[in-house]
């Protein structure tokens, strides 16, 4: 069976990069970047995930079919999250009612829907 | 396509199932099937991340406070704070991913002893991860941060904070269940590789076990910053 054998060096390099990114994400978390902190945290998380998927999981060296499967899974996840968040962003400020505010009256319920 | 001449009996590997032409083709089918399964796993954890995104979007201040409570509880020494334990655990999991990747490499190059030891190392690291996770759960229990009647959160938005901790326990709990399953798969691989079942010609189970283990690592890569790191800054 012909397989691409990734040299050991590559695995250690990727591992080093993953540790660096871990240190970076913990360090940056102590800084107040306002709305950018979530962007930075998720960018670093995606960078780590991509390194693991491409090299440790060999997707970079896999068949085109496997690459499409991996990419599609991510695409569908983005559909799920973007459509859901778009819905909540389009609603008024008091939706959903806070779990701390107690049960709503029927009139309030109707107004919110 | 392989050309078959029925008059000439072909020598083929005992691992080759009759409905495949070559080991190469059989491996490609296994790999694609595994990735299809991982895609469904992404949907499973994905729903959880969507729930997290919705409630963090709706209650950003409470999520900040609750995560702060989780990561740096006021009255605990630095080595018992979740931000420290979680960072250690992330490192442990990354090292276990490295040993798993090296194990697949050992299988590819036919180094049987090294394969067994690397799989065992991966199991030890996975167990350490679960141990630290268990310690964290115990500390959260002592701090009354388990959602339910004994949940204590000394601020106005108690129930919003419960949502955060509910997502934390379901997210990390589902992840821990996957770790336990992964340990079971690794134990099977250790057993099989000790018997010399895997050769450079056929080691598909090692490769697939590796894919599963790395996937669980990827899930943690997202869980860690989203739950532990969002309340650290002043």
GROMACS .gro file of N, CA, C and O in nm, chain B residues 48-165:
model
  472
  161UNK      N    1  -2.375   2.217   2.000
  161UNK     CA    2  -2.336   2.269   2.130
  161UNK      C    3  -2.270   2.406   2.119
  161UNK      O    4  -2.297   2.497   2.198
  162UNK      N    5  -2.182   2.419   2.020
  162UNK     CA    6  -2.114   2.547   1.999
  162UNK      C    7  -2.214   2.654   1.955
  162UNK      O    8  -2.199   2.771   1.990
  163UNK      N    9  -2.317   2.614   1.880
  163UNK     CA   10  -2.419   2.711   1.839
  163UNK      C   11  -2.496   2.759   1.962
  163UNK      O   12  -2.519   2.879   1.979
  164UNK      N   13  -2.533   2.665   2.052
  164UNK     CA   14  -2.604   2.703   2.174
  164UNK      C   15  -2.518   2.801   2.255
  164UNK      O   16  -2.566   2.903   2.306
  165UNK      N   17  -2.388   2.770   2.264
  165UNK     CA   18  -2.294   2.858   2.334
  165UNK      C   19  -2.293   2.997   2.269
  165UNK      O   20  -2.304   3.099   2.337
  166UNK      N   21  -2.283   3.000   2.135
  166UNK     CA   22  -2.274   3.128   2.063
  166UNK      C   23  -2.399   3.211   2.088
  166UNK      O   24  -2.391   3.331   2.113
  167UNK      N   25  -2.518   3.146   2.084
  167UNK     CA   26  -2.643   3.219   2.104
  167UNK      C   27  -2.645   3.283   2.243
  167UNK      O   28  -2.668   3.403   2.257
  168UNK      N   29  -2.616   3.202   2.348
  168UNK     CA   30  -2.629   3.256   2.483
  168UNK      C   31  -2.517   3.354   2.516
  168UNK      O   32  -2.537   3.447   2.593
  169UNK      N   33  -2.401   3.334   2.456
  169UNK     CA   34  -2.296   3.434   2.479
  169UNK      C   35  -2.329   3.566   2.410
  169UNK      O   36  -2.300   3.674   2.461
  170UNK      N   37  -2.395   3.553   2.293
  170UNK     CA   38  -2.438   3.673   2.220
  170UNK      C   39  -2.546   3.747   2.299
  170UNK      O   40  -2.547   3.870   2.306
  171UNK      N   41  -2.636   3.672   2.363
  171UNK     CA   42  -2.749   3.734   2.433
  171UNK      C   43  -2.707   3.786   2.572
  171UNK      O   44  -2.752   3.891   2.616
  172UNK      N   45  -2.621   3.710   2.642
  172UNK     CA   46  -2.581   3.748   2.779
  172UNK      C   47  -2.430   3.766   2.790
  172UNK      O   48  -2.364   3.694   2.866
  173UNK      N   49  -2.369   3.862   2.716
  173UNK     CA   50  -2.223   3.871   2.715
  173UNK      C   51  -2.162   3.900   2.852
  173UNK      O   52  -2.061   3.840   2.888
  174UNK      N   53  -2.227   3.988   2.933
  174UNK     CA   54  -2.167   4.024   3.063
  174UNK      C   55  -2.168   3.905   3.157
  174UNK      O   56  -2.070   3.879   3.227
  175UNK      N   57  -2.281   3.831   3.160
  175UNK     CA   58  -2.288   3.716   3.249
  175UNK      C   59  -2.186   3.610   3.209
  175UNK      O   60  -2.125   3.547   3.296
  176UNK      N   61  -2.168   3.591   3.078
  176UNK     CA   62  -2.071   3.489   3.035
  176UNK      C   63  -1.930   3.529   3.078
  176UNK      O   64  -1.850   3.444   3.116
  177UNK      N   65  -1.901   3.661   3.072
  177UNK     CA   66  -1.771   3.708   3.119
  177UNK      C   67  -1.753   3.676   3.267
  177UNK      O   68  -1.653   3.616   3.308
  178UNK      N   69  -1.854   3.712   3.349
  178UNK     CA   70  -1.845   3.689   3.494
  178UNK      C   71  -1.838   3.540   3.526
  178UNK      O   72  -1.760   3.497   3.612
  179UNK      N   73  -1.922   3.461   3.459
  179UNK     CA   74  -1.928   3.318   3.489
  179UNK      C   75  -1.796   3.249   3.451
  179UNK      O   76  -1.745   3.165   3.524
  180UNK      N   77  -1.738   3.290   3.336
  180UNK     CA   78  -1.611   3.231   3.294
  180UNK      C   79  -1.500   3.270   3.391
  180UNK      O   80  -1.411   3.189   3.422
  181UNK      N   81  -1.506   3.394   3.442
  181UNK     CA   82  -1.410   3.439   3.542
  181UNK      C   83  -1.419   3.353   3.668
  181UNK      O   84  -1.318   3.311   3.724
  182UNK      N   85  -1.543   3.326   3.710
  182UNK     CA   86  -1.571   3.238   3.822
  182UNK      C   87  -1.511   3.099   3.801
  182UNK      O   88  -1.459   3.037   3.893
  183UNK      N   89  -1.527   3.052   3.677
  183UNK     CA   90  -1.478   2.918   3.642
  183UNK      C   91  -1.326   2.915   3.642
  183UNK      O   92  -1.265   2.826   3.703
  184UNK      N   93  -1.264   3.015   3.578
  184UNK     CA   94  -1.120   3.008   3.551
  184UNK      C   95  -1.036   3.053   3.670
  184UNK      O   96  -0.935   2.992   3.702
  185UNK      N   97  -1.075   3.163   3.735
  185UNK     CA   98  -0.994   3.216   3.846
  185UNK      C   99  -1.081   3.239   3.969
  185UNK      O  100  -1.106   3.354   4.007
  186UNK      N  101  -1.130   3.131   4.033
  186UNK     CA  102  -1.209   3.148   4.155
  186UNK      C  103  -1.127   3.220   4.261
  186UNK      O  104  -1.007   3.192   4.278
  187UNK      N  105  -1.191   3.315   4.332
  187UNK     CA  106  -1.120   3.410   4.418
  187UNK      C  107  -1.035   3.342   4.525
  187UNK      O  108  -0.921   3.380   4.547
  188UNK      N  109  -1.090   3.241   4.593
  188UNK     CA  110  -1.022   3.190   4.711
  188UNK      C  111  -0.947   3.059   4.687
  188UNK      O  112  -0.945   2.972   4.773
  189UNK      N  113  -0.889   3.043   4.571
  189UNK     CA  114  -0.814   2.918   4.553
  189UNK      C  115  -0.672   2.950   4.510
  189UNK      O  116  -0.647   3.049   4.443
  190UNK      N  117  -0.574   2.867   4.553
  190UNK     CA  118  -0.434   2.888   4.514
  190UNK      C  119  -0.419   2.873   4.362
  190UNK      O  120  -0.501   2.808   4.297
  191UNK      N  121  -0.314   2.931   4.308
  191UNK     CA  122  -0.299   2.937   4.162
  191UNK      C  123  -0.300   2.798   4.097
  191UNK      O  124  -0.352   2.780   3.988
  192UNK      N  125  -0.245   2.697   4.169
  192UNK     CA  126  -0.236   2.565   4.106
  192UNK      C  127  -0.367   2.491   4.106
  192UNK      O  128  -0.379   2.384   4.047
  193UNK      N  129  -0.470   2.544   4.176
  193UNK     CA  130  -0.602   2.481   4.171
  193UNK      C  131  -0.700   2.563   4.086
  193UNK      O  132  -0.817   2.531   4.078
  194UNK      N  133  -0.650   2.671   4.024
  194UNK     CA  134  -0.738   2.751   3.941
  194UNK      C  135  -0.754   2.682   3.805
  194UNK      O  136  -0.658   2.630   3.749
  195UNK      N  137  -0.877   2.688   3.756
  195UNK     CA  138  -0.905   2.617   3.631
  195UNK      C  139  -0.823   2.670   3.514
  195UNK      O  140  -0.794   2.595   3.421
  196UNK      N  141  -0.787   2.798   3.517
  196UNK     CA  142  -0.709   2.849   3.404
  196UNK      C  143  -0.574   2.778   3.399
  196UNK      O  144  -0.524   2.745   3.290
  197UNK      N  145  -0.518   2.747   3.518
  197UNK     CA  146  -0.392   2.672   3.522
  197UNK      C  147  -0.414   2.525   3.485
  197UNK      O  148  -0.347   2.470   3.397
  198UNK      N  149  -0.512   2.462   3.552
  198UNK     CA  150  -0.539   2.320   3.524
  198UNK      C  151  -0.577   2.298   3.378
  198UNK      O  152  -0.536   2.200   3.314
  199UNK      N  153  -0.656   2.392   3.323
  199UNK     CA  154  -0.699   2.380   3.183
  199UNK      C  155  -0.583   2.393   3.086
  199UNK      O  156  -0.577   2.323   2.985
  200UNK      N  157  -0.490   2.486   3.115
  200UNK     CA  158  -0.373   2.502   3.028
  200UNK      C  159  -0.286   2.376   3.033
  200UNK      O  160  -0.240   2.328   2.928
  201UNK      N  161  -0.266   2.323   3.154
  201UNK     CA  162  -0.191   2.198   3.167
  201UNK      C  163  -0.260   2.087   3.086
  201UNK      O  164  -0.196   2.014   3.010
  202UNK      N  165  -0.393   2.079   3.101
  202UNK     CA  166  -0.467   1.974   3.031
  202UNK      C  167  -0.458   1.988   2.880
  202UNK      O  168  -0.450   1.888   2.808
  203UNK      N  169  -0.462   2.113   2.831
  203UNK     CA  170  -0.449   2.133   2.686
  203UNK      C  171  -0.313   2.085   2.639
  203UNK      O  172  -0.301   2.019   2.535
  204UNK      N  173  -0.208   2.116   2.719
  204UNK     CA  174  -0.074   2.071   2.684
  204UNK      C  175  -0.068   1.918   2.682
  204UNK      O  176  -0.014   1.859   2.589
  205UNK      N  177  -0.127   1.855   2.785
  205UNK     CA  178  -0.128   1.709   2.792
  205UNK      C  179  -0.193   1.650   2.667
  205UNK      O  180  -0.142   1.556   2.605
  206UNK      N  181  -0.305   1.712   2.625
  206UNK     CA  182  -0.377   1.660   2.509
  206UNK      C  183  -0.297   1.681   2.380
  206UNK      O  184  -0.295   1.593   2.293
  207UNK      N  185  -0.229   1.795   2.370
  207UNK     CA  186  -0.147   1.819   2.251
  207UNK      C  187  -0.032   1.719   2.245
  207UNK      O  188   0.001   1.667   2.137
  208UNK      N  189   0.032   1.691   2.361
  208UNK     CA  190   0.140   1.592   2.362
  208UNK      C  191   0.084   1.455   2.322
  208UNK      O  192   0.147   1.381   2.246
  209UNK      N  193  -0.037   1.422   2.372
  209UNK     CA  194  -0.096   1.292   2.337
  209UNK      C  195  -0.125   1.284   2.187
  209UNK      O  196  -0.115   1.177   2.126
  210UNK      N  197  -0.160   1.397   2.126
  210UNK     CA  198  -0.180   1.397   1.981
  210UNK      C  199  -0.047   1.372   1.909
  210UNK      O  200  -0.043   1.303   1.807
  211UNK      N  201   0.061   1.431   1.964
  211UNK     CA  202   0.193   1.406   1.904
  211UNK      C  203   0.229   1.258   1.914
  211UNK      O  204   0.268   1.197   1.814
  212UNK      N  205   0.212   1.198   2.034
  212UNK     CA  206   0.249   1.056   2.048
  212UNK      C  207   0.162   0.969   1.956
  212UNK      O  208   0.209   0.871   1.901
  213UNK      N  209   0.034   1.009   1.938
  213UNK     CA  210  -0.053   0.932   1.848
  213UNK      C  211  -0.004   0.943   1.704
  213UNK      O  212   0.001   0.843   1.632
  214UNK      N  213   0.032   1.066   1.662
  214UNK     CA  214   0.083   1.085   1.526
  214UNK      C  215   0.210   1.004   1.506
  214UNK      O  216   0.231   0.940   1.401
  215UNK      N  217   0.297   1.001   1.610
  215UNK     CA  218   0.422   0.924   1.600
  215UNK      C  219   0.392   0.775   1.598
  215UNK      O  220   0.463   0.696   1.533
  216UNK      N  221   0.283   0.733   1.668
  216UNK     CA  222   0.245   0.592   1.666
  216UNK      C  223   0.205   0.550   1.525
  216UNK      O  224   0.244   0.442   1.478
  217UNK      N  225   0.127   0.635   1.457
  217UNK     CA  226   0.088   0.603   1.318
  217UNK      C  227   0.213   0.593   1.231
  217UNK      O  228   0.225   0.502   1.147
  218UNK      N  229   0.307   0.684   1.255
  218UNK     CA  230   0.433   0.680   1.179
  218UNK      C  231   0.506   0.549   1.205
  218UNK      O  232   0.559   0.487   1.112
  219UNK      N  233   0.507   0.504   1.333
  219UNK     CA  234   0.575   0.378   1.367
  219UNK      C  235   0.507   0.260   1.297
  219UNK      O  236   0.573   0.167   1.251
  220UNK      N  237   0.373   0.266   1.289
  220UNK     CA  238   0.300   0.159   1.219
  220UNK      C  239   0.335   0.159   1.071
  220UNK      O  240   0.357   0.054   1.010
  221UNK      N  241   0.343   0.280   1.012
  221UNK     CA  242   0.376   0.294   0.870
  221UNK      C  243   0.513   0.237   0.838
  221UNK      O  244   0.535   0.183   0.729
  222UNK      N  245   0.607   0.255   0.933
  222UNK     CA  246   0.744   0.212   0.905
  222UNK      C  247   0.774   0.077   0.967
  222UNK      O  248   0.889   0.032   0.966
  223UNK      N  249   0.671   0.011   1.022
  223UNK     CA  250   0.686  -0.127   1.068
  223UNK      C  251   0.765  -0.144   1.197
  223UNK      O  252   0.825  -0.248   1.220
  224UNK      N  253   0.765  -0.041   1.284
  224UNK     CA  254   0.838  -0.053   1.411
  224UNK      C  255   0.738  -0.093   1.521
  224UNK      O  256   0.677  -0.010   1.585
  225UNK      N  257   0.730  -0.227   1.542
  225UNK     CA  258   0.623  -0.279   1.625
  225UNK      C  259   0.636  -0.237   1.771
  225UNK      O  260   0.539  -0.194   1.833
  226UNK      N  261   0.755  -0.248   1.827
  226UNK     CA  262   0.775  -0.211   1.968
  226UNK      C  263   0.745  -0.065   1.993
  226UNK      O  264   0.678  -0.028   2.088
  227UNK      N  265   0.797   0.018   1.902
  227UNK     CA  266   0.776   0.162   1.918
  227UNK      C  267   0.627   0.194   1.909
  227UNK      O  268   0.577   0.278   1.983
  228UNK      N  269   0.557   0.124   1.819
  228UNK     CA  270   0.413   0.146   1.804
  228UNK      C  271   0.341   0.118   1.937
  228UNK      O  272   0.261   0.199   1.984
  229UNK      N  273   0.373   0.002   1.999
  229UNK     CA  274   0.307  -0.036   2.125
  229UNK      C  275   0.334   0.070   2.232
  229UNK      O  276   0.242   0.117   2.301
  230UNK      N  277   0.461   0.111   2.245
  230UNK     CA  278   0.495   0.208   2.350
  230UNK      C  279   0.432   0.343   2.328
  230UNK      O  280   0.387   0.408   2.423
  231UNK      N  281   0.426   0.385   2.202
  231UNK     CA  282   0.364   0.516   2.174
  231UNK      C  283   0.213   0.514   2.200
  231UNK      O  284   0.156   0.609   2.251
  232UNK      N  285   0.150   0.400   2.166
  232UNK     CA  286   0.006   0.389   2.194
  232UNK      C  287  -0.017   0.391   2.346
  232UNK      O  288  -0.110   0.456   2.395
  233UNK      N  289   0.070   0.319   2.420
  233UNK     CA  290   0.058   0.319   2.566
  233UNK      C  291   0.078   0.460   2.622
  233UNK      O  292   0.005   0.503   2.713
  234UNK      N  293   0.178   0.532   2.568
  234UNK     CA  294   0.203   0.670   2.614
  234UNK      C  295   0.079   0.756   2.590
  234UNK      O  296   0.040   0.836   2.676
  235UNK      N  297   0.017   0.738   2.473
  235UNK     CA  298  -0.104   0.815   2.442
  235UNK      C  299  -0.214   0.784   2.543
  235UNK      O  300  -0.285   0.874   2.591
  236UNK      N  301  -0.225   0.655   2.581
  236UNK     CA  302  -0.327   0.616   2.679
  236UNK      C  303  -0.299   0.679   2.816
  236UNK      O  304  -0.391   0.726   2.883
  237UNK      N  305  -0.170   0.679   2.856
  237UNK     CA  306  -0.135   0.739   2.985
  237UNK      C  307  -0.172   0.887   2.986
  237UNK      O  308  -0.235   0.937   3.080
  238UNK      N  309  -0.136   0.958   2.877
  238UNK     CA  310  -0.166   1.101   2.870
  238UNK      C  311  -0.317   1.126   2.870
  238UNK      O  312  -0.366   1.219   2.936
  239UNK      N  313  -0.392   1.041   2.799
  239UNK     CA  314  -0.538   1.055   2.799
  239UNK      C  315  -0.595   1.035   2.938
  239UNK      O  316  -0.687   1.106   2.980
  240UNK      N  317  -0.537   0.940   3.013
  240UNK     CA  318  -0.584   0.915   3.149
  240UNK      C  319  -0.551   1.032   3.241
  240UNK      O  320  -0.632   1.072   3.325
  241UNK      N  321  -0.429   1.089   3.224
  241UNK     CA  322  -0.392   1.208   3.302
  241UNK      C  323  -0.491   1.321   3.275
  241UNK      O  324  -0.539   1.388   3.367
  242UNK      N  325  -0.526   1.339   3.147
  242UNK     CA  326  -0.623   1.443   3.111
  242UNK      C  327  -0.753   1.422   3.187
  242UNK      O  328  -0.807   1.515   3.248
  243UNK      N  329  -0.804   1.298   3.185
  243UNK     CA  330  -0.932   1.270   3.252
  243UNK      C  331  -0.919   1.289   3.403
  243UNK      O  332  -1.014   1.336   3.469
  244UNK      N  333  -0.801   1.257   3.460
  244UNK     CA  334  -0.780   1.276   3.604
  244UNK      C  335  -0.789   1.423   3.641
  244UNK      O  336  -0.858   1.461   3.736
  245UNK      N  337  -0.718   1.508   3.563
  245UNK     CA  338  -0.721   1.652   3.591
  245UNK      C  339  -0.862   1.706   3.571
  245UNK      O  340  -0.912   1.787   3.650
  246UNK      N  341  -0.931   1.655   3.468
  246UNK     CA  342  -1.069   1.697   3.442
  246UNK      C  343  -1.156   1.660   3.562
  246UNK      O  344  -1.241   1.739   3.606
  247UNK      N  345  -1.136   1.540   3.616
  247UNK     CA  346  -1.213   1.497   3.733
  247UNK      C  347  -1.187   1.587   3.853
  247UNK      O  348  -1.279   1.625   3.925
  248UNK      N  349  -1.059   1.624   3.872
  248UNK     CA  350  -1.024   1.716   3.981
  248UNK      C  351  -1.098   1.848   3.964
  248UNK      O  352  -1.153   1.903   4.060
  249UNK      N  353  -1.100   1.898   3.840
  249UNK     CA  354  -1.170   2.024   3.813
  249UNK      C  355  -1.318   2.012   3.845
  249UNK      O  356  -1.377   2.102   3.908
  250UNK      N  357  -1.380   1.901   3.803
  250UNK     CA  358  -1.523   1.882   3.832
  250UNK      C  359  -1.545   1.882   3.983
  250UNK      O  360  -1.642   1.939   4.033
  251UNK      N  361  -1.455   1.815   4.057
  251UNK     CA  362  -1.468   1.810   4.202
  251UNK      C  363  -1.460   1.951   4.262
  251UNK      O  364  -1.539   1.988   4.349
  252UNK      N  365  -1.365   2.032   4.212
  252UNK     CA  366  -1.351   2.169   4.263
  252UNK      C  367  -1.477   2.251   4.233
  252UNK      O  368  -1.522   2.328   4.318
  253UNK      N  369  -1.534   2.231   4.113
  253UNK     CA  370  -1.657   2.304   4.078
  253UNK      C  371  -1.771   2.260   4.170
  253UNK      O  372  -1.856   2.341   4.209
  254UNK      N  373  -1.771   2.131   4.205
  254UNK     CA  374  -1.874   2.080   4.296
  254UNK      C  375  -1.860   2.148   4.432
  254UNK      O  376  -1.958   2.195   4.490
  255UNK      N  377  -1.736   2.158   4.480
  255UNK     CA  378  -1.713   2.223   4.610
  255UNK      C  379  -1.749   2.370   4.607
  255UNK      O  380  -1.790   2.425   4.708
  256UNK      N  381  -1.731   2.434   4.490
  256UNK     CA  382  -1.763   2.577   4.479
  256UNK      C  383  -1.911   2.600   4.447
  256UNK      O  384  -1.950   2.712   4.417
  257UNK      N  385  -1.990   2.495   4.449
  257UNK     CA  386  -2.134   2.504   4.421
  257UNK      C  387  -2.161   2.561   4.283
  257UNK      O  388  -2.248   2.645   4.265
  258UNK      N  389  -2.085   2.517   4.185
  258UNK     CA  390  -2.104   2.567   4.049
  258UNK      C  391  -2.169   2.464   3.958
  258UNK      O  392  -2.175   2.483   3.836
  259UNK      N  393  -2.219   2.354   4.015
  259UNK     CA  394  -2.294   2.257   3.934
  259UNK      C  395  -2.438   2.307   3.922
  259UNK      O  396  -2.502   2.333   4.025
  260UNK      N  397  -2.489   2.324   3.799
  260UNK     CA  398  -2.626   2.374   3.784
  260UNK      C  399  -2.726   2.285   3.858
  260UNK      O  400  -2.712   2.164   3.860
  261UNK      N  401  -2.824   2.348   3.920
  261UNK     CA  402  -2.923   2.273   3.996
  261UNK      C  403  -2.958   2.349   4.124
  261UNK      O  404  -2.919   2.465   4.141
  262UNK      N  405  -3.029   2.283   4.216
  262UNK     CA  406  -3.076   2.354   4.336
  262UNK      C  407  -2.963   2.408   4.423
  262UNK      O  408  -2.983   2.507   4.495
  263UNK      N  409  -2.843   2.347   4.419
  263UNK     CA  410  -2.733   2.393   4.505
  263UNK      C  411  -2.638   2.491   4.437
  263UNK      O  412  -2.531   2.520   4.488
  264UNK      N  413  -2.679   2.537   4.320
  264UNK     CA  414  -2.595   2.630   4.245
  264UNK      C  415  -2.591   2.765   4.315
  264UNK      O  416  -2.695   2.820   4.351
  265UNK      N  417  -2.469   2.815   4.341
  265UNK     CA  418  -2.457   2.946   4.407
  265UNK      C  419  -2.379   3.041   4.317
  265UNK      O  420  -2.268   3.010   4.274
  266UNK      N  421  -2.437   3.154   4.287
  266UNK     CA  422  -2.371   3.257   4.208
  266UNK      C  423  -2.418   3.390   4.264
  266UNK      O  424  -2.534   3.426   4.250
  267UNK      N  425  -2.326   3.459   4.335
  267UNK     CA  426  -2.366   3.574   4.416
  267UNK      C  427  -2.391   3.700   4.334
  267UNK      O  428  -2.352   3.808   4.375
  268UNK      N  429  -2.453   3.686   4.219
  268UNK     CA  430  -2.482   3.805   4.141
  268UNK      C  431  -2.622   3.797   4.086
  268UNK      O  432  -2.687   3.693   4.094
  269UNK      N  433  -2.669   3.908   4.030
  269UNK     CA  434  -2.809   3.918   3.992
  269UNK      C  435  -2.852   3.810   3.891
  269UNK      O  436  -2.957   3.749   3.905
  270UNK      N  437  -2.766   3.786   3.792
  270UNK     CA  438  -2.808   3.699   3.684
  270UNK      C  439  -2.772   3.552   3.708
  270UNK      O  440  -2.707   3.489   3.628
  271UNK      N  441  -2.820   3.500   3.821
  271UNK     CA  442  -2.785   3.365   3.862
  271UNK      C  443  -2.821   3.261   3.755
  271UNK      O  444  -2.742   3.173   3.723
  272UNK      N  445  -2.941   3.273   3.699
  272UNK     CA  446  -2.986   3.172   3.605
  272UNK      C  447  -2.913   3.180   3.471
  272UNK      O  448  -2.891   3.079   3.405
  273UNK      N  449  -2.875   3.302   3.431
  273UNK     CA  450  -2.794   3.314   3.309
  273UNK      C  451  -2.659   3.246   3.330
  273UNK      O  452  -2.608   3.179   3.240
  274UNK      N  453  -2.604   3.263   3.453
  274UNK     CA  454  -2.476   3.198   3.483
  274UNK      C  455  -2.492   3.046   3.483
  274UNK      O  456  -2.402   2.973   3.441
  275UNK      N  457  -2.610   2.999   3.530
  275UNK     CA  458  -2.634   2.853   3.526
  275UNK      C  459  -2.628   2.800   3.383
  275UNK      O  460  -2.579   2.691   3.359
  276UNK      N  461  -2.679   2.881   3.289
  276UNK     CA  462  -2.674   2.840   3.148
  276UNK      C  463  -2.529   2.821   3.104
  276UNK      O  464  -2.495   2.723   3.036
  277UNK      N  465  -2.443   2.916   3.145
  277UNK     CA  466  -2.301   2.904   3.110
  277UNK      C  467  -2.244   2.774   3.165
  277UNK      O  468  -2.177   2.697   3.093
  278UNK      N  469  -2.271   2.745   3.294
  278UNK     CA  470  -2.213   2.625   3.354
  278UNK      C  471  -2.276   2.497   3.301
  278UNK      O  472  -2.209   2.395   3.289
   0.00000   0.00000   0.00000
